[in-house]
PDB file of C-alpha atoms in Angstrom:
ATOM      1  CA  UNK F   1      -0.125   0.236  -0.101  1.00 88.00           C
ATOM      2  CA  UNK F   2       0.686   3.553   0.268  1.00 95.00           C
ATOM      3  CA  UNK F   3       0.773   4.065   3.383  1.00 97.00           C
ATOM      4  CA  UNK F   4       0.518   1.165   6.234  1.00 97.00           C
ATOM      5  CA  UNK F   5      -1.199   3.474   8.984  1.00 97.00           C
ATOM      6  CA  UNK F   6      -2.795   7.150   8.213  1.00 97.00           C
ATOM      7  CA  UNK F   7      -3.903   8.764  11.582  1.00 97.00           C
ATOM      8  CA  UNK F   8      -4.510  12.194  10.720  1.00 97.00           C
ATOM      9  CA  UNK F   9      -6.674  14.947  12.535  1.00 97.00           C
ATOM     10  CA  UNK F  10      -7.424  12.385  14.910  1.00 97.00           C
ATOM     11  CA  UNK F  11      -6.747  12.406  18.422  1.00 97.00           C
ATOM     12  CA  UNK F  12      -6.835  10.458  21.443  1.00 98.00           C
ATOM     13  CA  UNK F  13      -6.491   6.988  19.443  1.00 97.00           C
ATOM     14  CA  UNK F  14      -4.072   3.781  20.645  1.00 98.00           C
ATOM     15  CA  UNK F  15      -2.481   2.112  18.373  1.00 98.00           C
ATOM     16  CA  UNK F  16      -0.662  -0.971  19.637  1.00 98.00           C
ATOM     17  CA  UNK F  17       0.805  -4.630  18.222  1.00 98.00           C
ATOM     18  CA  UNK F  18       0.875  -3.968  14.572  1.00 98.00           C
ATOM     19  CA  UNK F  19       2.919  -5.003  11.599  1.00 98.00           C
ATOM     20  CA  UNK F  20       3.559  -2.718   9.144  1.00 98.00           C
ATOM     21  CA  UNK F  21       5.921  -3.358   6.578  1.00 97.00           C
ATOM     22  CA  UNK F  22       6.862  -2.876   2.730  1.00 98.00           C
ATOM     23  CA  UNK F  23       4.651   0.455   1.995  1.00 97.00           C
ATOM     24  CA  UNK F  24       5.624   2.942  -0.974  1.00 98.00           C
ATOM     25  CA  UNK F  25       5.548   6.108   1.566  1.00 98.00           C
ATOM     26  CA  UNK F  26       5.403   5.967   5.515  1.00 98.00           C
ATOM     27  CA  UNK F  27       4.792   2.752   7.878  1.00 98.00           C
ATOM     28  CA  UNK F  28       2.725   4.695  10.343  1.00 98.00           C
ATOM     29  CA  UNK F  29       1.816   8.561   9.444  1.00 98.00           C
ATOM     30  CA  UNK F  30       0.386  10.753  12.141  1.00 98.00           C
ATOM     31  CA  UNK F  31      -0.380  14.514  11.259  1.00 98.00           C
ATOM     32  CA  UNK F  32      -2.443  17.325  12.865  1.00 97.00           C
ATOM     33  CA  UNK F  33      -3.945  14.873  15.736  1.00 97.00           C
ATOM     34  CA  UNK F  34      -2.584  15.009  19.482  1.00 97.00           C
ATOM     35  CA  UNK F  35      -2.582  12.506  22.044  1.00 97.00           C
ATOM     36  CA  UNK F  36      -2.231   9.357  20.168  1.00 98.00           C
ATOM     37  CA  UNK F  37       0.016   6.584  21.536  1.00 98.00           C
ATOM     38  CA  UNK F  38       1.821   4.162  19.503  1.00 98.00           C
ATOM     39  CA  UNK F  39       2.687   0.835  21.632  1.00 98.00           C
ATOM     40  CA  UNK F  40       4.785  -2.121  20.762  1.00 98.00           C
ATOM     41  CA  UNK F  41       4.389  -2.284  16.612  1.00 98.00           C
ATOM     42  CA  UNK F  42       7.074  -3.573  14.309  1.00 98.00           C
ATOM     43  CA  UNK F  43       7.574  -0.927  11.360  1.00 98.00           C
ATOM     44  CA  UNK F  44       9.948  -2.126   8.668  1.00 98.00           C
ATOM     45  CA  UNK F  45      10.629  -1.950   4.954  1.00 98.00           C
ATOM     46  CA  UNK F  46       8.880   1.163   4.359  1.00 98.00           C
ATOM     47  CA  UNK F  47      10.115   3.521   1.113  1.00 98.00           C
ATOM     48  CA  UNK F  48      10.091   6.685   3.629  1.00 98.00           C
ATOM     49  CA  UNK F  49      10.013   6.958   7.512  1.00 98.00           C
ATOM     50  CA  UNK F  50       9.167   4.254   9.988  1.00 98.00           C
ATOM     51  CA  UNK F  51       7.090   6.413  11.924  1.00 98.00           C
ATOM     52  CA  UNK F  52       6.641  10.374  11.194  1.00 98.00           C
ATOM     53  CA  UNK F  53       4.522  12.642  13.760  1.00 98.00           C
ATOM     54  CA  UNK F  54       4.178  15.592  11.969  1.00 98.00           C
ATOM     55  CA  UNK F  55       2.460  18.369  13.358  1.00 97.00           C
ATOM     56  CA  UNK F  56       1.156  15.951  16.133  1.00 97.00           C
ATOM     57  CA  UNK F  57       2.078  17.070  19.681  1.00 97.00           C
ATOM     58  CA  UNK F  58       1.468  15.533  22.758  1.00 98.00           C
ATOM     59  CA  UNK F  59       1.843  11.469  21.768  1.00 98.00           C
ATOM     60  CA  UNK F  60       3.395   9.032  23.124  1.00 98.00           C
ATOM     61  CA  UNK F  61       5.649   6.232  21.417  1.00 98.00           C
ATOM     62  CA  UNK F  62       6.237   3.283  23.358  1.00 98.00           C
ATOM     63  CA  UNK F  63       8.256  -0.193  22.736  1.00 98.00           C
ATOM     64  CA  UNK F  64       8.096   0.319  19.050  1.00 98.00           C
ATOM     65  CA  UNK F  65      10.447  -1.674  16.678  1.00 98.00           C
ATOM     66  CA  UNK F  66      11.272   0.320  13.320  1.00 98.00           C
ATOM     67  CA  UNK F  67      13.899  -0.960  10.956  1.00 98.00           C
ATOM     68  CA  UNK F  68      15.053  -1.541   7.330  1.00 98.00           C
ATOM     69  CA  UNK F  69      12.995   1.808   6.318  1.00 98.00           C
ATOM     70  CA  UNK F  70      14.325   4.299   3.700  1.00 97.00           C
ATOM     71  CA  UNK F  71      14.290   7.519   6.138  1.00 97.00           C
ATOM     72  CA  UNK F  72      14.529   7.873   9.548  1.00 98.00           C
ATOM     73  CA  UNK F  73      13.346   5.092  11.838  1.00 98.00           C
ATOM     74  CA  UNK F  74      11.293   7.302  13.754  1.00 98.00           C
ATOM     75  CA  UNK F  75      10.754  11.305  12.209  1.00 98.00           C
ATOM     76  CA  UNK F  76       9.372  14.010  14.666  1.00 98.00           C
ATOM     77  CA  UNK F  77       8.711  16.875  12.624  1.00 98.00           C
ATOM     78  CA  UNK F  78       7.067  19.813  14.364  1.00 97.00           C
ATOM     79  CA  UNK F  79       5.809  17.967  16.775  1.00 97.00           C
ATOM     80  CA  UNK F  80       6.382  19.246  20.608  1.00 97.00           C
ATOM     81  CA  UNK F  81       5.685  17.654  24.172  1.00 98.00           C
ATOM     82  CA  UNK F  82       6.284  13.792  22.927  1.00 98.00           C
ATOM     83  CA  UNK F  83       7.434  11.106  25.177  1.00 98.00           C
ATOM     84  CA  UNK F  84       9.177   8.545  23.257  1.00 98.00           C
ATOM     85  CA  UNK F  85      10.624   5.512  25.628  1.00 98.00           C
ATOM     86  CA  UNK F  86      12.183   2.061  25.081  1.00 98.00           C
ATOM     87  CA  UNK F  87      12.031   2.175  21.030  1.00 98.00           C
ATOM     88  CA  UNK F  88      14.370   0.005  19.467  1.00 98.00           C
ATOM     89  CA  UNK F  89      15.148   1.744  16.195  1.00 98.00           C
ATOM     90  CA  UNK F  90      17.778  -0.206  13.374  1.00 98.00           C
ATOM     91  CA  UNK F  91      19.614  -0.199  10.143  1.00 98.00           C
ATOM     92  CA  UNK F  92      17.396   2.178   8.483  1.00 98.00           C
ATOM     93  CA  UNK F  93      18.646   3.841   5.323  1.00 96.00           C
ATOM     94  CA  UNK F  94      18.807   7.638   6.768  1.00 96.00           C
ATOM     95  CA  UNK F  95      19.024   8.341  10.586  1.00 98.00           C
ATOM     96  CA  UNK F  96      17.562   6.546  13.734  1.00 98.00           C
ATOM     97  CA  UNK F  97      15.797   9.558  15.323  1.00 98.00           C
ATOM     98  CA  UNK F  98      15.071  12.557  13.750  1.00 98.00           C
ATOM     99  CA  UNK F  99      14.015  15.827  15.506  1.00 96.00           C
ATOM    100  CA  UNK F 100      13.236  19.144  13.287  1.00 95.00           C
ATOM    101  CA  UNK F 101      11.536  21.673  14.632  1.00 92.00           C
ATOM    102  CA  UNK F 102      10.008  19.751  17.541  1.00 93.00           C
ATOM    103  CA  UNK F 103      10.247  21.276  20.790  1.00 92.00           C
ATOM    104  CA  UNK F 104       9.909  19.986  24.419  1.00 95.00           C
ATOM    105  CA  UNK F 105      10.365  16.211  23.670  1.00 96.00           C
ATOM    106  CA  UNK F 106      11.698  13.734  25.913  1.00 97.00           C
ATOM    107  CA  UNK F 107      13.355  10.076  24.311  1.00 98.00           C
ATOM    108  CA  UNK F 108      14.177   7.738  27.154  1.00 98.00           C
ATOM    109  CA  UNK F 109      15.832   4.470  27.198  1.00 98.00           C
ATOM    110  CA  UNK F 110      15.392   4.010  23.178  1.00 98.00           C
ATOM    111  CA  UNK F 111      17.841   2.287  20.988  1.00 98.00           C
ATOM    112  CA  UNK F 112      19.414   3.818  17.725  1.00 98.00           C
ATOM    113  CA  UNK F 113      22.028   1.024  16.069  1.00 98.00           C
ATOM    114  CA  UNK F 114      22.890   0.235  12.667  1.00 98.00           C
ATOM    115  CA  UNK F 115      21.707   3.085  10.545  1.00 98.00           C
ATOM    116  CA  UNK F 116      23.832   4.341   7.819  1.00 98.00           C
ATOM    117  CA  UNK F 117      23.640   7.494   9.045  1.00 98.00           C
ATOM    118  CA  UNK F 118      23.447   9.232  12.554  1.00 98.00           C
ATOM    119  CA  UNK F 119      21.760   7.672  15.325  1.00 98.00           C
ATOM    120  CA  UNK F 120      19.733  10.955  16.717  1.00 97.00           C
ATOM    121  CA  UNK F 121      19.849  13.682  14.538  1.00 96.00           C
ATOM    122  CA  UNK F 122      18.448  17.274  16.317  1.00 92.00           C
ATOM    123  CA  UNK F 123      17.659  19.978  13.873  1.00 90.00           C
ATOM    124  CA  UNK F 124      16.638  23.201  15.783  1.00 81.00           C
ATOM    125  CA  UNK F 125      14.560  22.416  18.510  1.00 81.00           C
ATOM    126  CA  UNK F 126      14.890  23.890  21.849  1.00 84.00           C
ATOM    127  CA  UNK F 127      13.967  22.003  25.413  1.00 88.00           C
ATOM    128  CA  UNK F 128      14.530  18.463  24.597  1.00 89.00           C
ATOM    129  CA  UNK F 129      15.715  15.810  26.701  1.00 93.00           C
ATOM    130  CA  UNK F 130      17.246  12.719  25.848  1.00 95.00           C
ATOM    131  CA  UNK F 131      18.126  10.357  28.619  1.00 96.00           C
ATOM    132  CA  UNK F 132      19.430   6.810  28.765  1.00 97.00           C
ATOM    133  CA  UNK F 133      19.580   6.083  25.298  1.00 98.00           C
ATOM    134  CA  UNK F 134      21.853   4.091  23.661  1.00 98.00           C
ATOM    135  CA  UNK F 135      23.335   4.787  20.262  1.00 98.00           C
ATOM    136  CA  UNK F 136      26.022   2.484  18.656  1.00 98.00           C
ATOM    137  CA  UNK F 137      27.448   1.142  15.135  1.00 98.00           C
ATOM    138  CA  UNK F 138      25.927   3.828  13.329  1.00 98.00           C
ATOM    139  CA  UNK F 139      27.663   5.388  10.093  1.00 98.00           C
ATOM    140  CA  UNK F 140      27.703   8.569  10.984  1.00 98.00           C
ATOM    141  CA  UNK F 141      27.756  10.210  14.995  1.00 97.00           C
ATOM    142  CA  UNK F 142      25.859   8.606  17.574  1.00 97.00           C
ATOM    143  CA  UNK F 143      23.986  11.872  18.453  1.00 95.00           C
ATOM    144  CA  UNK F 144      24.558  15.064  16.134  1.00 92.00           C
ATOM    145  CA  UNK F 145      23.072  18.561  17.032  1.00 85.00           C
ATOM    146  CA  UNK F 146      22.939  20.804  13.816  1.00 83.00           C
ATOM    147  CA  UNK F 147      21.856  24.303  13.372  1.00 70.00           C
ATOM    148  CA  UNK F 148      20.776  25.113  16.471  1.00 60.00           C
ATOM    149  CA  UNK F 149      21.481  28.900  17.046  1.00 57.00           C
ATOM    150  CA  UNK F 150      17.766  29.065  18.803  1.00 56.00           C
ATOM    151  CA  UNK F 151      18.413  25.903  20.224  1.00 52.00           C
ATOM    152  CA  UNK F 152      18.431  26.163  24.180  1.00 70.00           C
ATOM    153  CA  UNK F 153      18.071  24.027  26.793  1.00 77.00           C
ATOM    154  CA  UNK F 154      18.611  20.921  25.667  1.00 83.00           C
ATOM    155  CA  UNK F 155      19.753  18.122  27.811  1.00 86.00           C
ATOM    156  CA  UNK F 156      21.702  14.786  27.411  1.00 90.00           C
ATOM    157  CA  UNK F 157      22.013  12.721  30.355  1.00 92.00           C
ATOM    158  CA  UNK F 158      23.240   9.128  31.244  1.00 94.00           C
ATOM    159  CA  UNK F 159      23.169   8.492  27.018  1.00 95.00           C
ATOM    160  CA  UNK F 160      25.673   5.647  26.147  1.00 96.00           C
ATOM    161  CA  UNK F 161      27.338   6.474  22.225  1.00 96.00           C
ATOM    162  CA  UNK F 162      29.804   3.505  21.033  1.00 95.00           C
ATOM    163  CA  UNK F 163      31.085   2.095  18.015  1.00 97.00           C
ATOM    164  CA  UNK F 164      29.938   5.072  16.335  1.00 97.00           C
ATOM    165  CA  UNK F 165      31.867   5.750  12.360  1.00 97.00           C
ATOM    166  CA  UNK F 166      32.571  10.035  13.639  1.00 96.00           C
ATOM    167  CA  UNK F 167      31.528  11.239  16.873  1.00 94.00           C
ATOM    168  CA  UNK F 168      29.959   9.923  19.892  1.00 93.00           C
ATOM    169  CA  UNK F 169      28.049  13.420  20.355  1.00 90.00           C
ATOM    170  CA  UNK F 170      28.847  16.349  18.135  1.00 88.00           C
ATOM    171  CA  UNK F 171      27.470  19.724  18.295  1.00 82.00           C
ATOM    172  CA  UNK F 172      27.820  21.830  14.922  1.00 81.00           C
ATOM    173  CA  UNK F 173      26.670  25.469  14.657  1.00 77.00           C
ATOM    174  CA  UNK F 174      25.288  24.797  18.012  1.00 71.00           C
ATOM    175  CA  UNK F 175      24.528  27.053  21.301  1.00 66.00           C
ATOM    176  CA  UNK F 176      22.249  26.701  24.264  1.00 67.00           C
ATOM    177  CA  UNK F 177      22.948  23.093  24.923  1.00 63.00           C
ATOM    178  CA  UNK F 178      23.488  21.329  27.673  1.00 63.00           C
ATOM    179  CA  UNK F 179      25.941  18.198  27.754  1.00 64.00           C
ATOM    180  CA  UNK F 180      25.072  16.731  31.038  1.00 67.00           C
ATOM    181  CA  UNK F 181      27.217  14.851  32.984  1.00 63.00           C
ATOM    182  CA  UNK F 182      26.574  10.899  33.193  1.00 79.00           C
ATOM    183  CA  UNK F 183      27.108  10.731  29.209  1.00 79.00           C
ATOM    184  CA  UNK F 184      29.542   7.714  28.044  1.00 81.00           C
ATOM    185  CA  UNK F 185      31.256   7.831  24.376  1.00 83.00           C
ATOM    186  CA  UNK F 186      33.904   5.272  23.366  1.00 80.00           C
ATOM    187  CA  UNK F 187      35.110   3.660  20.354  1.00 82.00           C
ATOM    188  CA  UNK F 188      33.525   6.354  17.760  1.00 75.00           C
TER     189      UNK F 188
END
C-alpha cells in the first residue's frame, strides 16, 4: 500500500501491536492530531520513514521497533511535547531518530543502532531531553545537534554512544545545549 497507517486530524487514539511493512511511503503517518499513543508496533521496510509524527503534539511512542526503512526510523517533525520511550530503531537507510523543529520532547531508554547515518539527529529544537539512550554502530555520529542557534536548554543525561563511525556526540553550529554529566562515549 501507500502508507501502512494514516492517522490525520484524529486525537486520543491508541495503536498497538501492529506489523506494518513494505509500503511505498511511510509505515505510520500521524498528522495534525494530539494525544495519540503508539505501543509495540513493528514497522519495517517502508520506502520513507518508519513512523512520522508531523504537527502531532503530545503523543506517546513506547516499545516500537522500526527498522530497514528508507528514511528515519522515527521522524518527529514540527511536533512538540511528545514522550518517546523504549523504542528500538535500527538498520534504517537514513538516521535512527530525527527531530526537526520539535520542542519539549523527552526521549528515554531508546536504542538506535546500525543506521546508515546518525543515531539521533537534532535540528533546530528547544528544550528536548535525551536520557539513558544507547546509540552505537551508526554510519555517522551517535548524537548530532546542528543549526541550533535558537536551540536552547536541550539536555543529554546518561546516554551511551559507542562504535559510531564519527563522533559519539557532535555539536555543529549549535548554541545553548547542556551536555550533562553521566554520558558515556567510547570507540567512536
